[in-house]
Coordinates of C-alpha atoms and ligand atoms in Angstrom, one line a residue:
M15 CA 36.8 20.6 26.2
S16 CA 36.1 23.1 23.2
K17 CA 32.4 23.6 22.8
N18 CA 33.1 24.1 19.0
V19 CA 32.0 20.7 16.7
A20 CA 33.9 19.8 13.4
I21 CA 30.7 19.7 11.3
T22 CA 30.9 17.8 7.9
V23 CA 27.5 18.8 5.7
V24 CA 26.8 16.3 3.0
G25 CA 24.7 18.1 0.6
S26 CA 24.5 21.5 -0.5
G27 CA 20.6 21.8 -1.3
Y28 CA 18.3 23.8 0.9
V29 CA 18.9 22.1 3.8
G30 CA 22.4 21.5 3.6
L31 CA 23.8 24.9 2.6
V32 CA 21.6 26.8 4.8
A33 CA 22.7 23.9 7.8
A34 CA 26.2 24.6 6.9
A35 CA 26.2 28.4 7.0
C36 CA 24.2 28.1 10.6
F37 CA 26.5 25.6 12.0
A38 CA 29.2 28.2 11.5
E39 CA 27.3 31.2 12.5
L40 CA 27.0 29.0 15.8
G41 CA 30.7 29.1 16.0
H42 CA 31.5 25.2 14.5
R43 CA 33.9 24.5 12.2
V44 CA 32.3 23.2 8.8
V45 CA 33.0 21.2 5.5
C46 CA 30.3 21.4 3.3
V47 CA 30.4 18.6 0.7
D48 CA 28.7 18.2 -3.3
N49 CA 29.9 15.7 -5.7
D50 CA 28.6 18.8 -7.9
E51 CA 32.2 20.3 -8.8
A52 CA 30.9 23.2 -10.6
K53 CA 28.5 24.2 -7.7
V54 CA 31.6 23.8 -4.8
Q55 CA 33.7 26.1 -7.0
M56 CA 30.7 28.5 -7.1
L57 CA 30.6 28.2 -3.5
R58 CA 34.3 28.9 -2.9
D59 CA 34.1 31.8 -5.1
G60 CA 31.8 33.7 -3.3
G61 CA 28.3 32.7 -5.5
V62 CA 24.9 31.4 -3.9
P63 CA 23.5 29.0 -5.6
I64 CA 19.7 29.7 -4.3
H65 CA 17.8 33.0 -3.6
E66 CA 17.8 33.2 0.3
K67 CA 17.5 36.1 2.7
Y68 CA 20.8 36.4 4.6
L69 CA 22.2 33.5 3.3
Q70 CA 24.9 35.7 1.2
E71 CA 25.9 37.6 4.4
L72 CA 26.3 34.2 6.4
L73 CA 28.6 32.7 3.8
D74 CA 30.3 36.0 3.1
R75 CA 31.2 36.0 7.0
Y76 CA 32.6 32.4 7.3
R77 CA 33.8 31.5 3.5
C78 CA 37.5 32.4 4.1
G79 CA 37.0 31.3 7.9
R80 CA 35.4 28.2 9.6
L81 CA 33.4 27.1 6.5
E82 CA 34.7 25.0 3.4
F83 CA 33.4 23.8 0.5
T84 CA 34.4 20.4 -1.0
S85 CA 33.5 17.4 -3.5
D86 CA 36.1 15.6 -1.4
L87 CA 33.6 13.6 0.8
R88 CA 36.0 10.6 2.2
A89 CA 38.4 13.4 3.4
A90 CA 35.8 15.6 4.9
A91 CA 34.2 12.6 7.1
C92 CA 37.8 11.6 7.9
D93 CA 38.1 15.0 9.9
A94 CA 34.7 15.4 11.3
Q95 CA 33.3 15.0 14.7
V96 CA 29.8 14.9 13.5
I97 CA 28.4 14.2 9.7
F98 CA 25.2 15.5 8.9
I99 CA 23.7 13.8 5.6
A100 CA 21.5 16.6 4.0
V101 CA 21.3 14.9 0.4
G102 CA 18.1 14.5 -1.8
T103 CA 15.4 12.1 -1.3
P104 CA 13.5 12.5 -4.4
Q105 CA 10.1 11.1 -5.2
S106 CA 10.4 7.5 -6.6
Q107 CA 8.1 6.0 -9.1
A108 CA 6.2 4.2 -6.9
G109 CA 5.8 7.3 -4.6
S110 CA 7.8 6.4 -1.6
A111 CA 11.2 8.3 -0.9
D112 CA 13.9 7.2 -3.2
L113 CA 16.9 6.9 -0.7
S114 CA 19.5 5.9 -2.9
Y115 CA 21.8 9.0 -2.3
V116 CA 21.3 8.4 1.5
D117 CA 22.9 4.8 1.4
A118 CA 25.4 5.7 -1.2
V119 CA 26.7 8.6 0.9
A120 CA 26.2 6.3 4.1
S121 CA 28.9 3.4 2.1
E122 CA 31.4 6.4 1.9
I123 CA 31.3 7.6 5.2
A124 CA 31.9 4.1 6.2
R125 CA 35.0 3.6 4.5
S126 CA 36.2 6.6 6.0
I127 CA 35.4 5.7 9.7
D128 CA 38.8 5.3 11.8
S129 CA 37.4 7.1 15.1
Y130 CA 34.1 7.7 16.6
K131 CA 31.6 9.4 14.7
L132 CA 27.8 10.6 15.1
I133 CA 25.8 10.3 11.5
V134 CA 23.4 12.8 11.7
E135 CA 20.2 12.3 9.3
K136 CA 18.7 15.8 8.1
S137 CA 17.1 15.2 4.8
T138 CA 13.4 14.2 4.9
V139 CA 13.4 10.6 5.4
P140 CA 10.7 7.7 6.2
V141 CA 10.5 6.2 9.6
Y142 CA 13.5 3.2 9.8
T143 CA 16.0 5.2 7.5
N144 CA 18.5 5.7 10.6
E145 CA 18.3 1.6 11.1
W146 CA 19.3 1.2 7.4
I147 CA 21.8 3.8 7.6
R148 CA 23.3 2.0 10.9
R149 CA 23.1 -1.4 8.6
V150 CA 24.8 0.0 5.8
I151 CA 27.6 1.0 7.9
E152 CA 28.0 -2.1 9.8
R153 CA 27.9 -4.0 6.8
N154 CA 30.9 -2.0 5.7
G155 CA 32.7 -3.5 9.1
V156 CA 32.4 -0.5 10.9
P157 CA 32.5 -1.7 14.6
Q158 CA 29.2 -0.3 16.9
E159 CA 31.3 1.5 19.1
L160 CA 32.9 3.9 16.2
F161 CA 29.9 5.4 15.6
D162 CA 26.0 6.3 16.3
V163 CA 23.3 7.6 14.1
A164 CA 20.6 10.3 15.1
S165 CA 18.0 11.6 13.4
N166 CA 17.7 15.8 13.6
P167 CA 15.0 16.7 11.0
E168 CA 14.9 20.4 9.6
F169 CA 11.8 22.6 9.8
L170 CA 12.9 25.3 7.5
R171 CA 10.9 26.9 4.7
E172 CA 12.5 28.4 1.5
G173 CA 12.5 32.2 1.8
T174 CA 13.0 32.3 5.7
A175 CA 15.1 29.2 5.6
V176 CA 18.0 31.1 8.0
T177 CA 15.6 32.8 10.4
D178 CA 13.6 29.5 10.3
F179 CA 16.8 27.4 11.1
L180 CA 18.2 30.2 13.6
H181 CA 14.7 31.1 15.3
A182 CA 13.2 27.9 15.1
D183 CA 10.1 26.8 16.5
R184 CA 11.5 23.7 18.2
I185 CA 14.8 21.3 17.6
V186 CA 14.0 17.7 17.3
L187 CA 16.8 15.7 18.3
G188 CA 16.4 12.1 17.7
M189 CA 19.1 9.7 18.9
D190 CA 19.6 6.3 21.2
T191 CA 22.6 6.9 22.8
E192 CA 24.2 9.3 26.0
R193 CA 27.1 10.0 23.8
A194 CA 25.0 11.1 20.5
A195 CA 22.6 13.2 22.8
E196 CA 25.7 14.6 24.0
M197 CA 27.1 15.7 20.8
L198 CA 24.4 16.9 19.6
R199 CA 23.6 19.3 22.6
R200 CA 26.6 20.8 21.7
I201 CA 26.1 21.6 18.6
Y202 CA 22.8 23.5 19.1
E203 CA 23.8 24.8 22.7
P204 CA 24.3 28.5 21.6
L205 CA 20.4 28.6 20.4
A206 CA 19.3 26.1 23.1
S207 CA 20.6 28.7 26.0
G208 CA 19.9 31.7 24.3
D209 CA 23.3 33.0 24.1
Y210 CA 23.3 33.5 20.1
Y211 CA 20.4 36.0 20.4
R212 CA 22.7 38.2 22.9
K213 CA 25.5 38.5 20.0
A214 CA 25.8 41.8 18.1
H215 CA 26.1 40.1 14.7
A216 CA 22.8 37.5 15.6
I217 CA 20.6 37.0 12.4
P218 CA 17.1 39.0 13.5
G219 CA 14.1 37.1 14.2
T220 CA 11.5 36.2 17.0
R221 CA 13.9 34.5 19.3
T222 CA 15.3 36.0 22.3
E223 CA 17.7 35.3 24.9
D224 CA 14.6 35.0 27.1
D225 CA 12.7 33.1 24.9
P226 CA 15.2 30.3 23.0
P227 CA 13.7 27.3 21.1
P228 CA 12.3 24.3 23.0
V229 CA 14.8 21.2 22.6
L230 CA 12.7 17.8 21.9
M231 CA 14.7 14.6 22.6
T232 CA 13.0 11.5 21.0
S233 CA 14.0 8.1 19.8
T234 CA 15.4 8.2 16.4
K235 CA 12.2 6.8 15.1
A236 CA 10.1 9.3 16.4
A237 CA 12.5 12.2 14.9
E238 CA 11.7 10.7 11.9
I239 CA 7.9 10.8 11.7
I240 CA 7.8 14.2 13.6
K241 CA 8.9 15.6 9.9
H242 CA 6.7 13.7 7.9
A243 CA 3.7 14.4 10.2
S244 CA 4.2 17.5 10.4
N245 CA 4.4 18.3 6.6
A246 CA 1.2 16.1 5.9
F247 CA -0.4 17.9 8.5
L248 CA 0.5 21.5 7.1
A249 CA -0.7 20.1 3.9
T250 CA -4.2 19.0 5.0
K251 CA -4.7 22.1 6.6
I252 CA -4.1 23.7 3.4
S253 CA -6.5 20.9 1.2
F254 CA -8.8 21.6 3.9
I255 CA -9.0 25.3 3.8
N256 CA -9.1 24.7 -0.2
V257 CA -12.0 22.9 0.2
V258 CA -13.8 25.5 2.5
A259 CA -13.1 28.1 -0.1
N260 CA -14.8 26.2 -2.4
I261 CA -17.9 26.0 -0.5
C262 CA -17.4 29.7 0.4
E263 CA -17.5 30.5 -3.2
A264 CA -20.6 28.2 -3.7
V265 CA -22.3 30.1 -1.1
G266 CA -21.3 33.5 -1.1
A267 CA -19.5 33.6 1.6
D268 CA -16.0 34.9 2.3
V269 CA -13.1 32.6 3.0
Q270 CA -10.7 35.0 4.7
E271 CA -13.5 35.6 7.1
V272 CA -13.9 31.9 7.5
A273 CA -10.2 31.3 8.0
R274 CA -9.6 33.9 10.4
G275 CA -13.0 33.0 12.7
M276 CA -11.2 29.6 12.4
G277 CA -7.6 30.8 13.2
L278 CA -8.4 32.8 16.1
D279 CA -9.2 29.3 18.1
S280 CA -6.0 28.5 19.4
R281 CA -6.4 25.0 19.3
I282 CA -6.6 25.5 15.3
G283 CA -4.1 28.7 14.8
S284 CA -4.3 31.3 11.7
K285 CA -1.4 29.8 9.8
F286 CA -1.2 27.8 6.8
L287 CA -5.2 28.5 6.2
Q288 CA -4.8 30.6 3.3
A289 CA -6.6 29.3 0.2
G290 CA -5.2 29.2 -2.9
I291 CA -4.2 27.0 -6.1
G292 CA -3.1 24.6 -3.6
Y293 CA 0.4 23.4 -2.1
G294 CA 3.6 23.2 -4.1
G295 CA 7.1 22.5 -3.8
S296 CA 10.1 20.5 -3.4
C297 CA 8.8 19.2 0.0
F298 CA 4.4 18.6 0.7
P299 CA 4.1 16.9 -2.8
K300 CA 7.1 14.7 -2.1
D301 CA 6.7 14.2 1.8
V302 CA 2.6 13.4 1.8
A303 CA 3.4 10.9 -0.8
A304 CA 6.3 9.4 1.0
F305 CA 4.0 9.6 4.1
R306 CA 1.3 7.8 2.6
H307 CA 3.7 5.2 1.0
V308 CA 4.8 4.4 4.7
A309 CA 1.4 3.9 5.9
E310 CA 0.6 1.7 3.2
Q311 CA 3.7 -0.6 3.6
I312 CA 2.9 -1.3 7.4
K313 CA -0.8 -1.6 6.7
V314 CA -2.2 1.2 8.3
D315 CA -5.2 2.8 6.0
F316 CA -4.3 6.7 5.9
G317 CA -7.0 7.4 3.0
L318 CA -6.9 11.2 4.8
L319 CA -3.7 11.7 2.7
R320 CA -4.7 10.5 -0.6
E321 CA -7.7 12.6 -0.3
V322 CA -5.5 15.5 0.6
E323 CA -3.4 14.9 -2.7
K324 CA -6.7 14.7 -5.1
I325 CA -8.0 17.9 -3.2
N326 CA -4.7 19.5 -4.1
L327 CA -4.7 18.6 -7.6
E328 CA -8.0 19.6 -8.2
Q329 CA -7.9 22.8 -6.8
R330 CA -5.3 23.7 -9.7
Q331 CA -7.7 22.6 -12.2
R332 CA -10.6 24.7 -10.6
F333 CA -8.4 27.9 -10.8
F334 CA -7.6 27.3 -14.2
R335 CA -11.2 26.8 -15.0
K336 CA -11.7 30.1 -13.2
V337 CA -9.2 32.2 -15.3
Q338 CA -11.1 30.2 -18.4
S339 CA -14.9 31.5 -17.0
V340 CA -13.5 35.1 -17.4
L341 CA -11.7 34.6 -20.9
W342 CA -14.2 32.6 -22.4
T343 CA -11.4 31.0 -24.7
F344 CA -7.8 30.8 -24.4
R345 CA -6.6 31.1 -28.4
G346 CA -5.9 34.6 -29.0
K347 CA -5.9 35.8 -25.5
K348 CA -2.9 37.4 -23.9
I349 CA -2.5 36.6 -20.4
A350 CA -0.2 38.8 -17.9
V351 CA 1.4 36.1 -15.2
L352 CA 2.6 37.5 -12.2
G353 CA 4.7 34.8 -10.5
L354 CA 6.6 31.6 -11.6
A355 CA 8.1 30.5 -8.3
F356 CA 5.9 27.7 -6.2
K357 CA 5.6 30.5 -3.7
G358 CA 6.6 33.9 -3.3
G359 CA 10.4 35.0 -1.8
T360 CA 12.0 32.0 -3.4
D361 CA 13.5 31.2 -6.9
D362 CA 12.2 27.7 -6.6
I363 CA 10.0 26.2 -10.0
R364 CA 9.8 22.7 -8.3
E365 CA 6.1 21.5 -8.4
S366 CA 4.8 25.0 -9.1
P367 CA 1.6 25.4 -9.0
A368 CA 2.0 28.7 -10.9
L369 CA 4.3 26.6 -13.8
D370 CA 1.8 24.3 -14.0
M371 CA -1.0 26.8 -14.7
V372 CA 1.2 28.6 -17.4
K373 CA 2.2 25.3 -19.5
Q374 CA -1.9 24.6 -19.8
M375 CA -2.3 28.5 -20.8
L376 CA -0.2 28.1 -23.6
H377 CA -1.3 24.6 -24.2
E378 CA -5.0 26.4 -24.8
G379 CA -3.6 28.5 -27.2
A380 CA -3.2 31.6 -25.0
A381 CA 0.0 34.2 -25.5
V382 CA 1.7 34.9 -22.0
R383 CA 4.0 37.3 -20.7
A384 CA 5.1 36.7 -17.4
Y385 CA 7.3 38.1 -14.3
D386 CA 8.5 36.8 -11.4
P387 CA 11.2 38.8 -9.2
A388 CA 13.4 35.8 -8.7
A389 CA 12.5 32.7 -10.8
T390 CA 12.6 33.7 -14.3
E391 CA 15.9 32.2 -15.4
H392 CA 14.6 28.7 -13.9
A393 CA 11.2 28.7 -15.4
K394 CA 13.4 29.3 -18.9
D395 CA 14.6 26.1 -18.4
M396 CA 11.0 24.2 -17.9
I397 CA 9.0 26.8 -20.6
P398 CA 11.4 28.1 -23.3
V399 CA 11.0 31.7 -24.7
G400 CA 8.6 31.3 -27.8
Q401 CA 6.4 32.8 -29.8
Q402 CA 3.6 32.6 -27.4
M403 CA 5.8 32.8 -24.3
E404 CA 7.8 35.9 -23.2
Y405 CA 9.5 36.8 -19.6
V406 CA 9.9 40.2 -18.7
D407 CA 11.3 42.1 -15.5
D408 CA 8.3 44.2 -14.8
V409 CA 5.0 43.9 -13.7
Y410 CA 3.5 46.5 -15.8
V411 CA 5.7 45.5 -18.9
A412 CA 4.2 42.3 -18.6
A413 CA 0.2 43.6 -18.6
E414 CA 0.7 46.0 -21.2
D415 CA -2.4 45.4 -23.5
A416 CA -2.9 41.9 -21.8
D417 CA -6.9 40.8 -21.7
A418 CA -6.4 40.0 -17.9
V419 CA -3.6 39.7 -15.1
V420 CA -3.7 36.5 -13.5
I421 CA -1.8 36.7 -9.9
L422 CA -0.2 33.0 -9.2
N423 CA 2.1 33.6 -6.2
D424 CA 2.5 35.9 -3.0
W425 CA 5.7 38.1 -3.5
P426 CA 5.1 41.1 -1.3
E427 CA 5.2 43.3 -4.6
F428 CA 2.2 41.7 -5.7
A429 CA 0.3 43.0 -2.9
E430 CA 1.6 46.4 -3.8
L431 CA 0.8 47.2 -7.0
D432 CA -0.3 50.6 -8.6
L433 CA -3.7 49.5 -9.6
R434 CA -4.8 52.6 -11.4
R435 CA -1.6 52.2 -13.5
L436 CA -2.7 48.7 -14.1
R437 CA -6.3 49.0 -15.1
G438 CA -4.8 51.8 -17.5
I439 CA -2.3 49.9 -19.6
L440 CA -4.4 46.4 -19.3
R441 CA -6.4 45.7 -22.4
Y442 CA -9.8 44.6 -20.3
P443 CA -9.4 45.5 -16.5
I444 CA -9.7 41.7 -15.3
M445 CA -7.7 40.4 -12.3
V446 CA -8.0 36.7 -11.5
D447 CA -5.8 36.5 -8.1
A448 CA -5.1 33.1 -6.8
R449 CA -3.7 34.9 -3.8
N450 CA -6.4 36.9 -2.7
L451 CA -4.1 39.5 -2.1
Y452 CA -6.8 42.5 -2.7
D453 CA -10.0 43.4 -1.1
P454 CA -12.7 42.7 -4.0
S455 CA -15.2 45.5 -3.1
A456 CA -12.3 48.2 -3.5
M457 CA -11.2 46.3 -6.6
A458 CA -14.6 46.9 -8.1
E459 CA -14.6 50.5 -7.4
L460 CA -11.3 50.8 -9.1
G461 CA -13.2 49.5 -12.2
F462 CA -11.7 45.9 -11.9
S463 CA -13.3 42.3 -12.5
Y464 CA -12.1 40.5 -10.1
L465 CA -11.9 36.6 -9.2
S466 CA -9.9 35.4 -6.4
V467 CA -10.5 32.1 -3.9
G468 CA -13.3 31.7 -2.0
R469 CA -14.9 35.0 -2.8
A470 CA -17.5 36.0 -4.3
E471 CA -16.3 37.5 -8.4
V472 CA -16.7 41.4 -8.2
S473 CA -17.3 43.7 -11.3
P474 CA -16.9 47.0 -11.9
A475 CA -19.1 49.1 -9.5
A476 CA -20.5 51.0 -12.6
L477 CA -21.2 48.2 -14.6
C478 CA -24.1 46.0 -14.4
G479 CA -23.0 41.9 -15.0
S480 CA -20.5 39.6 -14.2
S481 CA -16.8 40.1 -15.2
R482 CA -17.4 37.9 -18.0
D483 CA -19.9 39.7 -20.0
I484 CA -17.1 42.4 -20.3
A485 CA -15.0 39.9 -21.2
F486 CA -17.4 38.6 -24.0
L487 CA -18.1 42.0 -25.1
P488 CA -15.3 42.3 -28.1
Q489 CA -15.6 38.7 -29.2
S490 CA -19.7 39.1 -29.6
A491 CA -19.6 43.0 -30.8
Ligands
UGA527 C1 7.9 23.2 3.8 C2 7.5 23.2 5.1 O1 6.8 24.5 5.6 C3 8.6 23.3 6.0 O2 8.6 23.3 7.5 C4 9.7 22.4 5.9 O3 10.7 22.0 6.4 C5 9.9 22.0 4.6 O4 8.5 22.4 4.0 C6 10.9 21.0 3.8 O5 10.2 20.0 4.5 O6 11.6 20.9 3.6 P1 8.3 24.9 1.7 O7 7.9 24.1 0.9 O8 9.9 26.1 1.8 O9 8.5 24.5 3.6 O10 7.0 25.9 1.7 P2 5.4 26.6 2.4 O11 6.0 27.8 3.0 O12 5.5 25.8 3.7 O13 4.6 26.4 1.5 C7 4.4 25.3 0.7 C8 3.3 25.2 -0.2 O14 2.1 25.8 0.0 C9 3.4 26.8 -1.3 O15 2.9 25.9 -2.5 C10 2.5 27.6 -0.8 O16 2.1 28.3 -1.1 C11 1.3 26.6 -0.3 N1 0.3 27.3 0.9 C12 0.9 27.9 2.4 C13 -0.8 27.6 0.8 O17 -1.0 27.5 -0.4 N2 -1.4 27.9 1.7 C14 -1.1 28.2 2.9 O18 -1.9 28.5 3.9 C15 0.4 28.3 3.0

């Protein structure tokens, strides 16, 4: 029996497209389906709808070979042995996950089943979704022996999605039958055995043939919960360190030192202890709300998650007040904003704290000149160019004659600014940094008033008083 599997991936968003490209990279024959005809055509023509390292390379490698794109779900499902569902599960008004796309896809798949198929849920979904998919397919008259439903949650981060997939911390496979287990093992065998990492064309990363990702076989319900619980836990870690940062600020300690001290405890770990303006993106806000909703439905009190969400929103407000504290008023001020995406390394602006911050600045009467290495075009759809809003494609153009520069996400280039040049072109040498990219004392030495998160505000070494005094000077003079 051939080791390669005929796979259909439904949905060509972050998870679907990356999974499809990576399955092709593992040697499988893959059809990626999307109901957006324009997107399908773009993918066929060699375009890539998202900014993701190595994705273009993989799509170019397989586009004319074992990776195809179509909008015909029925035909694609008919030809597949395994069908991955990777469609969106947006947040409903009630806070729960809206599963209508999953439902519609399951019904459509059911209509094309005439031989055994394994249907695998890859979108982030609440526990019991597998059960619902099974019911939908049965209701459409498909006998039990012709299909199984499994869960294979994805843990990739935007910006490092391809490496996260191929060099995973773990591969979670949730299923309830041996034939489903056998098929899923076959799909991931090149990674689990380590064979993939021996190949000359392998995408580089942390895994090696001697240290392949562990495969965890669980029930479908456990797999579903692992995904929600992992995202909720990481969001909790972020909210936790953000409150610790606020304590540090109040008492004059440095949250970076505290996070380092905590993170060296192997039980805690150093990752996701970076204080800032709170988490954003298409996953954490939605998944924390959905997991909390699951708990409410089964009458389990998960008030902790409510607190996590509250802290997250408050953190944005706190940062906004910090910018205000240094400018006094926003009206008539020019602000250079660095970063629009919800984090560095991506062009995704969904639930971006940075965009939220820009909206508030504009609302208060400031003029914003913004730069982001990848997200500008998407940002323009949300905040159109106008008298008060300008987008530029260079940090230093953004900073020219600005009253302050505000860093809102963590693109690597924002940590490597030519600070002397920046100081020379800003109207006032003021930086407010939501990502703690610079050392406060070095900034003061360089003549900046520098405000960050969870660390003391510093002012130019030569000057007395706080940066607020400097900002206020021209107005009171
Ligand atoms: C997140 C998870 O990290 C992935 O494991 C998961 O697969 C994905 O959601 C998903 O469910 O699809 P992603 O949304 O790409 O990935 O972004 P992260 O890198 O996790 O960052 C999320 C937010 O938290 C960003 O706004 C980031 O700036 C913020 N963050 C992250 C912090 O404020 N501090 C940190 O220490 C880490």
